[in-house]
Amino acid sequence: ILVIFWGRYRLKFLKKIVANQTKEINRQMEENKKLYEQNIRNEQFKNDYFVNLSHELRTPLAVLDGHINLLNRWGKNDPEVLDESLQASLDEVDRMKKMLEEMLALARLENVDLSSEELDCDVGKVCNRALKNFQLLHDDFEIVLDNRLIYPTHARISENHFEQGLRILLDNAAKYSPDDRKEIVITVSEDEQFVITSVSDKGIGISEEDINHLFERFFRADKARNREIGGTGLGLSILARLAENYQGEIEVNSELGLGSTFTLKFPKIK
């Protein structure tokens, strides 16, 4: 009887060991799968990064080449051509500089350690700071902060990255607001899971068709208008990358001619 009992006990014990080992192996396989998929996404991102960058740099380089040739032929003896071509060249150099800076910012978002203690952002404080900085640059705008947080609430994102995302939204709101509707509202709230920040404007709005492409790199809804006001078409793709890397969300509501609301959600530190 003792032999039978001991045999059954050993069998049960071995089954438990096998079950635990199987569970651990499955866990490691799942982690390896996630790492592999992340590496694939990173590799695809790098490939897209260089393809898109080389494609987008062609236009400003072609413009520079054209104006340099114009200067070489006529600019030496024509002050009007000289001034116009120099200014156009400086504008294109500035555009390329901004594009490269934003592409580098996008590339740096690839690896975020979500366990880092540095990922602690006082959202209300950063919104206040961003509002004051915006007012310094755009004193012709009416901008309001509607803070609905009862207590200081923190999100799991680096403070710099959150401010960068908010600045992108504010810059876009300013760019696409007509002179007679320069009004922006920042709304901060929370739910059980997220700290929620919305930026609303009364600008020209976005069509439903264009909303589906907004977060693609270099996409610009109104290319003619965008050429006039500047911009690289990278800001919203940086924003989408921020939301993805910090396990957040981004939403857009817009109506042509009436304005847009962009909403950022980042995990709340409880």
Coordinates of C-alpha atoms in Angstrom, one line a residue, residues 79-221:
P79 CA 19.4 92.4 -57.1
E80 CA 15.7 91.4 -57.3
V81 CA 16.5 87.9 -58.4
L82 CA 19.3 87.8 -55.9
D83 CA 17.0 88.7 -52.9
E84 CA 14.2 86.4 -54.0
S85 CA 16.4 83.4 -54.6
L86 CA 18.3 83.8 -51.4
Q87 CA 15.1 84.0 -49.3
A88 CA 13.6 81.0 -51.1
S89 CA 16.8 79.0 -50.5
L90 CA 16.8 80.0 -46.8
D91 CA 13.2 78.9 -46.5
E92 CA 14.0 75.5 -48.0
V93 CA 17.0 75.0 -45.8
D94 CA 14.9 75.8 -42.7
R95 CA 12.2 73.3 -43.9
M96 CA 14.8 70.6 -44.3
K97 CA 16.2 71.3 -40.9
K98 CA 12.8 71.0 -39.3
M99 CA 12.1 67.8 -41.2
L100 CA 15.4 66.2 -40.1
E101 CA 14.8 67.3 -36.5
E102 CA 11.3 65.8 -36.5
M103 CA 12.5 62.6 -38.2
L104 CA 15.1 62.2 -35.5
A105 CA 12.5 62.8 -32.8
L106 CA 10.4 60.0 -34.4
A107 CA 13.3 57.6 -34.5
R108 CA 14.1 58.2 -30.8
L109 CA 10.6 57.1 -29.8
E110 CA 11.4 53.5 -30.8
N111 CA 12.6 52.2 -27.4
V112 CA 10.6 53.3 -24.3
D113 CA 11.1 51.5 -21.0
L114 CA 7.6 51.6 -19.5
S115 CA 9.0 50.4 -16.1
S116 CA 11.2 53.5 -15.7
E117 CA 10.4 55.6 -12.7
E118 CA 11.1 58.7 -14.8
L119 CA 7.8 58.2 -16.6
D120 CA 5.9 60.4 -14.3
C121 CA 4.2 63.5 -15.8
D122 CA 2.1 66.0 -13.8
V123 CA -0.3 66.7 -16.7
G124 CA -2.0 69.8 -15.3
K125 CA 1.4 71.4 -14.6
V126 CA 2.7 70.7 -18.1
C127 CA -0.5 72.0 -19.7
N128 CA -0.2 75.3 -17.7
R129 CA 3.4 75.7 -18.9
A130 CA 2.5 74.9 -22.5
L131 CA -0.3 77.4 -22.4
K132 CA 2.0 80.2 -21.2
N133 CA 4.6 79.4 -23.8
F134 CA 2.0 79.3 -26.5
Q135 CA 0.6 82.7 -25.4
L136 CA 4.1 84.2 -25.7
L137 CA 4.3 83.2 -29.4
H138 CA 0.6 83.8 -30.3
D139 CA -0.7 86.7 -28.3
D140 CA -3.5 87.2 -30.9
F141 CA -5.1 83.9 -29.8
E142 CA -7.6 83.3 -27.1
I143 CA -6.5 80.1 -25.4
V144 CA -8.3 78.6 -22.3
L145 CA -7.3 75.7 -20.1
D146 CA -10.3 73.8 -18.7
N147 CA -8.7 71.6 -16.0
R148 CA -11.3 69.2 -14.7
L149 CA -8.9 67.2 -12.5
I150 CA -9.9 67.3 -8.8
Y151 CA -6.3 66.5 -7.6
P152 CA -2.9 66.7 -9.4
T153 CA -3.0 63.6 -11.6
H154 CA 0.1 62.0 -13.2
A155 CA 0.4 60.0 -16.4
R156 CA 2.9 57.3 -17.3
I157 CA 4.9 59.2 -19.9
S158 CA 8.0 61.3 -19.8
E159 CA 7.3 65.0 -19.2
N160 CA 9.2 66.0 -22.3
H161 CA 7.4 63.7 -24.6
F162 CA 4.0 64.8 -23.2
E163 CA 4.8 68.4 -23.7
Q164 CA 6.1 67.7 -27.2
G165 CA 2.8 66.0 -28.1
L166 CA 0.8 68.9 -26.7
R167 CA 2.9 71.4 -28.5
I168 CA 2.3 69.6 -31.8
L169 CA -1.4 69.9 -31.3
L170 CA -1.3 73.6 -30.3
D171 CA 0.9 74.4 -33.3
N172 CA -1.5 72.6 -35.6
A173 CA -4.5 74.4 -34.1
A174 CA -2.7 77.8 -34.6
K175 CA -1.7 77.0 -38.2
Y176 CA -5.2 76.0 -39.3
S177 CA -7.3 78.6 -37.6
P178 CA -8.5 81.5 -39.7
D179 CA -7.9 85.1 -38.6
D180 CA -11.5 85.5 -37.4
R181 CA -11.6 82.3 -35.3
K182 CA -8.4 82.3 -33.2
E183 CA -9.7 80.3 -30.3
I184 CA -8.2 77.2 -28.7
V185 CA -9.4 75.2 -25.6
I186 CA -7.2 72.7 -23.8
T187 CA -9.4 70.3 -21.7
V188 CA -7.8 68.0 -19.1
S189 CA -9.8 65.2 -17.4
E190 CA -9.5 61.6 -16.4
D191 CA -11.2 58.2 -16.2
E192 CA -10.4 55.0 -14.4
Q193 CA -7.5 54.2 -16.8
F194 CA -6.3 57.3 -18.5
V195 CA -5.4 61.0 -18.1
I196 CA -7.2 62.6 -21.0
T197 CA -6.0 65.8 -22.7
S198 CA -8.0 67.4 -25.6
V199 CA -7.1 70.4 -27.8
S200 CA -10.0 72.0 -29.6
D201 CA -10.0 74.7 -32.2
K202 CA -12.4 76.5 -34.5
G203 CA -10.2 76.1 -37.6
I204 CA -10.8 74.9 -41.1
G205 CA -11.6 71.3 -40.1
I206 CA -10.6 68.0 -41.7
S207 CA -12.6 65.9 -44.1
E208 CA -13.6 62.4 -43.1
E209 CA -11.5 61.0 -46.0
D210 CA -8.4 62.8 -44.8
I211 CA -8.8 61.8 -41.2
N212 CA -8.1 58.2 -42.2
H213 CA -4.6 59.3 -43.4
L214 CA -3.8 62.0 -40.8
F215 CA -1.2 59.9 -38.9
E216 CA 0.8 58.8 -41.9
R217 CA 4.2 60.3 -42.2
F218 CA 4.4 63.4 -44.5
F219 CA 0.6 63.4 -45.1
R220 CA -0.9 66.8 -45.6
A221 CA -4.6 67.2 -46.2

